[in-house]
Every structure is written in C-alpha cells, then in structure tokens.
Coordinates of C-alpha atoms in Angstrom, one line a residue:
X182 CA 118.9 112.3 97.7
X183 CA 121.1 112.3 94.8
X184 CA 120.7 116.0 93.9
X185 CA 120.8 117.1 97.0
X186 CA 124.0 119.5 96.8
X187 CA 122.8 121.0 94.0
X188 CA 119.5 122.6 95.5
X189 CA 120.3 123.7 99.0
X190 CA 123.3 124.1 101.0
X191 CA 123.3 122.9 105.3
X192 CA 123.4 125.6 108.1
X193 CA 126.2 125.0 110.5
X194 CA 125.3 122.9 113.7
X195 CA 128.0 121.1 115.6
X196 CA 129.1 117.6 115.1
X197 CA 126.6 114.9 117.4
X198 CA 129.4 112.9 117.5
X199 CA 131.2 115.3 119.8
X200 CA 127.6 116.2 121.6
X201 CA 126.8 113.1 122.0
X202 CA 130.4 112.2 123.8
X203 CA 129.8 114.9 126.2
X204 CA 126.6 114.4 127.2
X205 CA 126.9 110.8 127.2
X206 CA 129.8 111.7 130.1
X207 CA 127.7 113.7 131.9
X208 CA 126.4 113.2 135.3
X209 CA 123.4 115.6 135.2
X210 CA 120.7 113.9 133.6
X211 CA 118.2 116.2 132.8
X212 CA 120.2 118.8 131.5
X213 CA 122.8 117.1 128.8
X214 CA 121.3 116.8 125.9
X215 CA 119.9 120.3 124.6
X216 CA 116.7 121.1 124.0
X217 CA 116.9 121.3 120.0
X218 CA 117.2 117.3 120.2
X219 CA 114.3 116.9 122.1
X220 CA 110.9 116.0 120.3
X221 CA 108.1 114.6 122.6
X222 CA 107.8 111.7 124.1
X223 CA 107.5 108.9 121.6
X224 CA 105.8 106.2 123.6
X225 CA 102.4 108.1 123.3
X226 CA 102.9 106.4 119.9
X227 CA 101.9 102.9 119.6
X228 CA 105.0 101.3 118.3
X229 CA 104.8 97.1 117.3
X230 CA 108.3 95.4 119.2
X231 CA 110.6 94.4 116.3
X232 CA 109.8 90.2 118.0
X233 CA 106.0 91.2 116.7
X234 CA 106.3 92.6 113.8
X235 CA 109.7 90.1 112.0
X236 CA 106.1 88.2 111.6
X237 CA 104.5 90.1 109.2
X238 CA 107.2 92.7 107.6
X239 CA 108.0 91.1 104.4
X240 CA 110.9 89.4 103.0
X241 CA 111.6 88.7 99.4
X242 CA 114.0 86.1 98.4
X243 CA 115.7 87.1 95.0
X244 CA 116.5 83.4 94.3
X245 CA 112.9 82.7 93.7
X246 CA 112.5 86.1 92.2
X247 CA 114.7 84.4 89.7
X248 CA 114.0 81.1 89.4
X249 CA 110.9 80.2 86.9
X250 CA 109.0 77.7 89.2
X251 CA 108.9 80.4 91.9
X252 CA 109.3 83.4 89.9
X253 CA 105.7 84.5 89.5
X254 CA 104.4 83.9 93.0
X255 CA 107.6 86.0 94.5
X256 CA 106.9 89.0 92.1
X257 CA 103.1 89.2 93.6
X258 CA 104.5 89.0 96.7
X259 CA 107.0 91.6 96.1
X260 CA 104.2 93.8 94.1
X261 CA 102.1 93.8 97.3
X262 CA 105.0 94.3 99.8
X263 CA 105.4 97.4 97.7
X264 CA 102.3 98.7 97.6
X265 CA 101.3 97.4 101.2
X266 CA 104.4 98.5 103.1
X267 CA 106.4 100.1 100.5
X268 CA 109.5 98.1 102.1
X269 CA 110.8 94.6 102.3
X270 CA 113.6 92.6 103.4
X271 CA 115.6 91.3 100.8
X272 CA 117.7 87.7 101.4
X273 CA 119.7 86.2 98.8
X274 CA 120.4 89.3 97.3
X275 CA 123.6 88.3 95.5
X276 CA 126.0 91.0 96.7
X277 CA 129.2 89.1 97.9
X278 CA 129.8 88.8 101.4
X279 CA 133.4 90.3 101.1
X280 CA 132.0 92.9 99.3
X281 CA 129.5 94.5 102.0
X282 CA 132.5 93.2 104.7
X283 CA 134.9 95.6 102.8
X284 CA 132.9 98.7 102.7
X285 CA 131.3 98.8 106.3
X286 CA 135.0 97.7 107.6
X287 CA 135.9 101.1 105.8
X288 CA 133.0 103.1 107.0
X289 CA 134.0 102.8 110.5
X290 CA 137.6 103.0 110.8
X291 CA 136.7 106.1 108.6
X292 CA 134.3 107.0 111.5
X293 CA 136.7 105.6 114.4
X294 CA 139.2 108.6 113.2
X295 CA 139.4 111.7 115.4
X296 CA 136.4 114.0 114.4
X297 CA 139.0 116.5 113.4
X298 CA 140.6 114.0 110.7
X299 CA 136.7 113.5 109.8
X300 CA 136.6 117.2 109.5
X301 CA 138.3 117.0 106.3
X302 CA 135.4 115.9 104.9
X303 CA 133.1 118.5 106.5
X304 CA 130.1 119.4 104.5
X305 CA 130.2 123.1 103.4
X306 CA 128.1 126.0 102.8
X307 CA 127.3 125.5 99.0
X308 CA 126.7 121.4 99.4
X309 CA 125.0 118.9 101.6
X310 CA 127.4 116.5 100.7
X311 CA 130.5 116.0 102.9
X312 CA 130.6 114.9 106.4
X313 CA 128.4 116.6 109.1
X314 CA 124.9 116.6 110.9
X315 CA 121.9 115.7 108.5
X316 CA 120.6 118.9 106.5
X317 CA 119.2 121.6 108.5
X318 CA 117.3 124.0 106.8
X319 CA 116.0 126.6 109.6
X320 CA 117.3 128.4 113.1
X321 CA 114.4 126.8 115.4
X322 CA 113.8 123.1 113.7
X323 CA 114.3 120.0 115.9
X324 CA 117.8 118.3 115.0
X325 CA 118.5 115.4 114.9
X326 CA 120.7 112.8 116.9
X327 CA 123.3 111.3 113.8
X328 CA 125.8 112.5 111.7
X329 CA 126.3 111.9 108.4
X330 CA 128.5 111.1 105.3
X331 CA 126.5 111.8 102.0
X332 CA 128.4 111.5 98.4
X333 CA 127.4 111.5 94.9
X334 CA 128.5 108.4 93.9
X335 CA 126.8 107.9 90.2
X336 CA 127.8 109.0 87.6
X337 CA 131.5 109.0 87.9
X338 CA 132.0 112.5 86.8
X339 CA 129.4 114.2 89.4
X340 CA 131.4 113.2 92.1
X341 CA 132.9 116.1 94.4
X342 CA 136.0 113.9 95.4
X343 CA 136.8 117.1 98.3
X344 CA 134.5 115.1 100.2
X345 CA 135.5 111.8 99.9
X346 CA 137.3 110.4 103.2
X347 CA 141.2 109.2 101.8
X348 CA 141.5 107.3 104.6
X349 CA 141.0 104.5 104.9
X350 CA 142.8 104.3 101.5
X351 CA 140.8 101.7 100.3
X352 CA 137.2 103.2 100.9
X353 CA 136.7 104.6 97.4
X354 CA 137.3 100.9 95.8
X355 CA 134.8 99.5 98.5
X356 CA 132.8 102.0 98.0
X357 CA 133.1 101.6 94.0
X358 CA 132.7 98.0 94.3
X359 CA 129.4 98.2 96.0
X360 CA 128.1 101.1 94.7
X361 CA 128.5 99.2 91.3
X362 CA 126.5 95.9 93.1
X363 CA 124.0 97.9 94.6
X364 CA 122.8 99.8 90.9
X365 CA 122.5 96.5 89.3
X366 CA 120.4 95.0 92.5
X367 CA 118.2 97.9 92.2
X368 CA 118.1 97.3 88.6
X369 CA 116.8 93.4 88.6
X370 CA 114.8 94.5 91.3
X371 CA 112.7 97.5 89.6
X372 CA 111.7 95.1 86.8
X373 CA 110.4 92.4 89.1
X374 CA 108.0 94.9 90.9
X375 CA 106.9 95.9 87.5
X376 CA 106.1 92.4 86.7
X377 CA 104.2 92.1 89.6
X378 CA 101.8 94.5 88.5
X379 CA 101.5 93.4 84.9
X380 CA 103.4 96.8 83.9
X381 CA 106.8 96.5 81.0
X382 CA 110.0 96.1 83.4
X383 CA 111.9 98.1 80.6
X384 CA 109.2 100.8 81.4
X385 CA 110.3 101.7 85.1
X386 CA 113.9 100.3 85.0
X387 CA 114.3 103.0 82.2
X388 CA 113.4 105.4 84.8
X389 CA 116.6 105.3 87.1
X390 CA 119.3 102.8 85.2
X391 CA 122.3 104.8 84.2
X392 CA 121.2 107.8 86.5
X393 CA 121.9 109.4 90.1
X394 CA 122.8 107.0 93.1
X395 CA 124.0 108.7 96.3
X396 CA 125.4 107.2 99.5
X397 CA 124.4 108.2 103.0
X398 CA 126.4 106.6 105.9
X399 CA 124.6 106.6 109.1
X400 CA 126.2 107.5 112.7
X401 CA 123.7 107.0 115.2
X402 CA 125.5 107.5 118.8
X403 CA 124.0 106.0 121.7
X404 CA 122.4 108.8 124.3
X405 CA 122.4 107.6 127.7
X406 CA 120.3 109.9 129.3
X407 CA 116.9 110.8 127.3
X408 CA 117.6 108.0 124.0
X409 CA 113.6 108.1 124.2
X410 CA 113.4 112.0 123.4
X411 CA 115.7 112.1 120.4
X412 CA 115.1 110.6 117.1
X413 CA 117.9 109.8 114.7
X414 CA 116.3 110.4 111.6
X415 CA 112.6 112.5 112.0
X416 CA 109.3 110.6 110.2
X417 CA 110.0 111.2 106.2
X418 CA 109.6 109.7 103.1
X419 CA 112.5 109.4 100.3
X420 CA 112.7 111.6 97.6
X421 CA 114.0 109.1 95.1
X422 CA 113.4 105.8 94.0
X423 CA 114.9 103.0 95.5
X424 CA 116.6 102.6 98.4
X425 CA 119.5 99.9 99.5
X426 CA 119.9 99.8 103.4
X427 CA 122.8 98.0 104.6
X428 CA 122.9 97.7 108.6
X429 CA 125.9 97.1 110.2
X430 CA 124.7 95.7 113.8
X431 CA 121.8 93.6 113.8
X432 CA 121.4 93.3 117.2
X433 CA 120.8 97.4 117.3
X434 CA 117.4 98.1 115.8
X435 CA 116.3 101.7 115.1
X436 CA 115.0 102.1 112.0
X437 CA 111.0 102.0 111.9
X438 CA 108.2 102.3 109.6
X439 CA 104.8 103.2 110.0
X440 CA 101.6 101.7 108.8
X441 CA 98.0 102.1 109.6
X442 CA 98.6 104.5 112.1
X443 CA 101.6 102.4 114.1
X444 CA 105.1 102.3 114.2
X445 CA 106.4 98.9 113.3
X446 CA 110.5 98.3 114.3
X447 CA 112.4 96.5 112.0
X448 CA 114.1 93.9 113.0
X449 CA 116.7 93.3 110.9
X450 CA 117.1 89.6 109.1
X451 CA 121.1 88.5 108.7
X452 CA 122.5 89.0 106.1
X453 CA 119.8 91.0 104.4
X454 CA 119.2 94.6 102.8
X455 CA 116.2 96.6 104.0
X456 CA 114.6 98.0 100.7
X457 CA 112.3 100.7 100.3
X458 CA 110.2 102.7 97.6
X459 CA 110.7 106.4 97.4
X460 CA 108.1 109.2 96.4
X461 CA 109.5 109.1 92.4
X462 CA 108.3 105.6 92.5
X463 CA 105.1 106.0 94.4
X464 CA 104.5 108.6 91.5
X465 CA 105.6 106.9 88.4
X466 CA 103.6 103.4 89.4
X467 CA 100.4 106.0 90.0
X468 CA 100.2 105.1 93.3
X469 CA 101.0 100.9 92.4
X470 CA 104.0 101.2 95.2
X471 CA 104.3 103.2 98.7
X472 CA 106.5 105.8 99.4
X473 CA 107.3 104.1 102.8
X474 CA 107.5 106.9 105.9
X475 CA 110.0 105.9 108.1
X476 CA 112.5 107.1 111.4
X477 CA 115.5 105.9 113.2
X478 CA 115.5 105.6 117.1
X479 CA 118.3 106.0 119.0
X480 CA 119.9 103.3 121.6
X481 CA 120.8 104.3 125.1
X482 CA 123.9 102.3 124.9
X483 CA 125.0 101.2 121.5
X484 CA 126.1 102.9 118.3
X485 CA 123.8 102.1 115.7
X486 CA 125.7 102.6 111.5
X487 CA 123.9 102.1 108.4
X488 CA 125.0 102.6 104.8
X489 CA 121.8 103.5 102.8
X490 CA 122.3 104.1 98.7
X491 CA 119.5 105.8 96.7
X492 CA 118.7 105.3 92.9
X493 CA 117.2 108.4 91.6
X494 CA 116.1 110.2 88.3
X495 CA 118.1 112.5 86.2
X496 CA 117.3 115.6 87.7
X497 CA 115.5 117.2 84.6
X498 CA 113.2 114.1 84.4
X499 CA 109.6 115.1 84.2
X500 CA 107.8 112.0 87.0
X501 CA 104.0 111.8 86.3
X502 CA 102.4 108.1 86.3
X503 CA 103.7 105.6 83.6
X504 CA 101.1 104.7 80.9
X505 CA 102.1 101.1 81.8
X506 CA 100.8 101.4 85.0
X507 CA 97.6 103.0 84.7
X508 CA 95.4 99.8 82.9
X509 CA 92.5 101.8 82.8
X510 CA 92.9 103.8 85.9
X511 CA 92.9 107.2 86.2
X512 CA 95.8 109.6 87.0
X513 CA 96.3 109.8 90.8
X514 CA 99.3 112.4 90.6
X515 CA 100.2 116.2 89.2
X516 CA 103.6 115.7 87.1
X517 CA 106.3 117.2 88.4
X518 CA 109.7 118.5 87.2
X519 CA 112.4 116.7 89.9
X520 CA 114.7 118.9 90.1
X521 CA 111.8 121.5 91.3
X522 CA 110.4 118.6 93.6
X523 CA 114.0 118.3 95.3
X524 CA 113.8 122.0 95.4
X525 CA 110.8 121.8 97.7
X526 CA 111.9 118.4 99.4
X527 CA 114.8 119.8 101.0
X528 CA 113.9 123.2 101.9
X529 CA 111.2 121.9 103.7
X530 CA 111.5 119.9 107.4
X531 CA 110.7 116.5 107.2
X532 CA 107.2 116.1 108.2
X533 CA 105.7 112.4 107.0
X534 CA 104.2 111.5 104.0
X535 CA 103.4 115.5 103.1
X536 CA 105.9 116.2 100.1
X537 CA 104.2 113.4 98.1
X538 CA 100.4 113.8 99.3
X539 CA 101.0 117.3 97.7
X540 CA 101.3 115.9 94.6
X541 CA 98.0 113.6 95.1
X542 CA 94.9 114.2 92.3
X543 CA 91.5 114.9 93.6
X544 CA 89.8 111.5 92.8

C-alpha cells in the first residue's frame, strides 16, 4: 500500500468515528447504522471460532528460525505456513517490548483526541494518505466500518509530513523507531522463507530491502446494533509484500482469513505479530507463497486498533516469478509493471483474491 497516494486520490465520506458514536447512542435499532455499511449477513458463511482454529494457524518462532539446531525444520515450517495459509504468527520476534509499548501508547492518545484535532491530519483529494475512512473509490460501494491513518513511512524523503499527527509529540520517534524494527524483521524474515524453498535469500530480500514501507493504523469502533452486518475491512488481498500486524487488544479478535472455502478467526497469541504474504510475493515466489485473503469483523462493544506496516517494491519494479524459484517449473504468472498493478489495485473494490488471479497463467 505504499504507493498508494501516488495512483488514486479517496472520495469524501464522513469520519466512522463520528457515525459510529451516534449510532452507537441511538435507541432505534434498526435504523442507525446506514445502509452503505451494511453487507449481508455473514453467518451464512461458515466461519472456524478463533478457540478452533489457535490449533492449527501457525506460529513461527524466530529464535529457532535462528538458531542452527532448529534452524532448518522452522524454515520448512515457515515455507509451508506460507504457501498453505499465506500468514503466521510470529513469537520471539525480537522487537523490544518498549518499543511496540511506545508507538501503540502514541496511536491512541493520537486517536483519543477530538476528531476535529484528528482532522488536521485529514486525508485529501490528491492522496490516500492522511487520516480518514479507508479508500473509497465509487458513489454506490459498500463502506466500511474503521477509520484510518495511512503514511509513507520509507524512504525518509517520500514522506508527506502534512499528514503526520504532531501530537502526541513523540509519535514520529515511535513511529521511527519501529518503523526501523519492523524493515529489518521483514528483512530476516524474507530470507528464511526463501530458504525454505531451496530459493537464494539475497534473491527475494533484494526485492523489497531499502524500498517502500507504509503504515496503516486501524480504528475499528464497536457497533452495538447490527456489529454482524458491517465489516471493518471487506475480503482482500495485499498489494505488497510483507505485512507486520501489531494488535493492540488481544482479547478483541476481528481480523480473519480464509482458507478452503471458511473463515478462520485469528486469535491473537501475546505478544506476537500476525504476518502475511501479499500479491508481489505470491508473484515473485511463482506461486511458492499465498497471497493470504483476509477481513476484519467488528465487536458490538469494544474498540478493536491495529498498526499494520507493509514492505513493498519500488514502484517501477517489473514482479514476474524469480528464476530462483521456478526449479524446473513453469511460469504460473504474466509480469507486471507495479506501479500499473497499484493502478488497478486501488481503483478497483476489494473483491478477494481477484487482482492477483488476474495475473494467473493458463497451465
């Protein structure tokens, strides 16, 4: 998502924050939320409880990613969690604990301020970055039930400081801090899932190091009435690479990801980041790794934040299938230029796996 504010600007919808508040005060219950925010009734999908599915959604320990004796099983592992599910849980992870404490301390007294304050930071006709309602990219589409912060944050000299909060003052150094943790994790990590696969780590961490990250922060109010006809975040894939998901109440679950046809809700793991593989990758392993679809539901009760950081390609990288990947195998995907796959990515409504099967080869 890197790129973002570069290929399409956001049409102006009102703040959920300040929807959310009013409906959430509301005493008629069928008639708060409007009908823009409703998609159909999600429990005629089969959805696996996050209790059943902590079981079997993997988590990879980067301690044993790193240590010789254990090194080689946890890279299969991680190889097949990537390919299988196209997103793990990652423990051990080595980004300090003050470190994540700083920056989702700053995230919400940034989003405790009045939304006028937050207004500041409003997201504006030419961008998508800024603060405001996820991108909307057509009159009649279903919206969504979140707010959003999205900044460039890598390179230094992308970065469109009008839509960086100044208060808290200290949110840019957490935000530097771990912005600077999270590149490096995704670094380490991108060469463990190519030694998984028997591919050169250099190969795909060559893809993304020194390149685009973004941050998205993640306001998902509760919505008392009808939580079980909004969705947060519609079914989509990510554009990019890797993505770093930092959750900041545990106890909330909303995000989900599907698999074989069912919904599986992740239960979060303490202390952990949720990782997951993005269409780039999916492309550049030839298919090796899943681009994960996922959604966030929304609580009736509880506010639900999340600070999510993607690792993308420069945008005038040309992503077909590395030749370290193929072994043999025949090319699964069309190339692509990125910047014209953003293009497409986010004039389009989110709608599953789609933007990637396009891409697919006739085997």
């Amino acid at each position: 998502m890197a790129e973002q504010a570069r290929v399409v600007g956001s049409l102006p919808v009102a703040n959920v924050q300040e929807l959310a508040e009013a409906c959430n005060a509301g005493v008629d219950d069928d008639q708060q939320v409007p009908e823009r925010y409703l998609s159909k009734d999600p429990s005629t999908e089969e959805v696996v409880a996050g209790d059943d599915s902590a079981c079997v959604i993997p988590v990879i320990d980067l301690h044993k990613l790193q240590d010789p004796q254990t090194s080689e099983e946890e890279c299969a592992k991680l190889a097949s969690a990537c390919l299988n599910w196209g997103l793990f849980q990652l423990i051990n992870h080595g980004v300090p604990d003050e470190v994540t404490r700083n920056l989702m301390n700053d995230v919400v007294e940034f989003l405790k301020q009045p939304l006028q304050a937050k207004k500041e930071c409003s997201q504006q006709a030419d961008s998508l970055e800024g603060y405001g309602p996820a991108f909307v990219v057509s009159e009649d589409q279903k919206l969504e039930w979140a707010d959003m912060l999205y900044l460039q944050v890598h390179p230094s000299e992308s970065r469109e400081l009008r839509f960086w909060p100044t208060r808290p003052a200290s949110f840019r150094r957490s935000v530097d801090v771990y912005s600077l943790e999270g590149r490096e994790l995704a670094y380490r990590l991108l060469e463990f899932m190519a030694k998984g696969v028997g591919a050169d780590p250099a190969s795909l961490r060559g893809v993304f190091q020194g390149q685009t990250q973004g941050m998205r922060v993640n306001y998902y109010p509760p919505c008392r009435q009808q939580a079980d006809r909004v969705l947060g975040l519609r079914p989509h894939t990510d554009v990019g690479g890797l993505t770093l998901l930092l959750q900041m109440n545990h106890d909330v679950q909303g995000l989900q990801v599907k698999k074989d046809g069912k919904w599986f809700a992740v239960q979060a793991v303490d202390g952990a980041l949720v990782v997951n593989v993005g269409d780039v990758l999916e492309i550049v392993s030839n298919g090796r790794f899943t681009s994960v679809e996922h959604r966030a539901v929304i609580h009736p009760t509880k506010v639900r934040i999340s600070v999510a950081l993607f690792h993308n390609p420069d945008q005038n990288t040309v992503v077909s299938p590395l030749p370290e990947f193929m072994k043999g195998d025949k090319v699964r995907y069309k190339s692509t230029n990125y910047q014209d796959f953003l293009k497409l990515y986010f004039t389009a409504k989110l709608d599953g796996r789609k933007h990637v099967e396009r891409l697919k080869l006739e085997q």
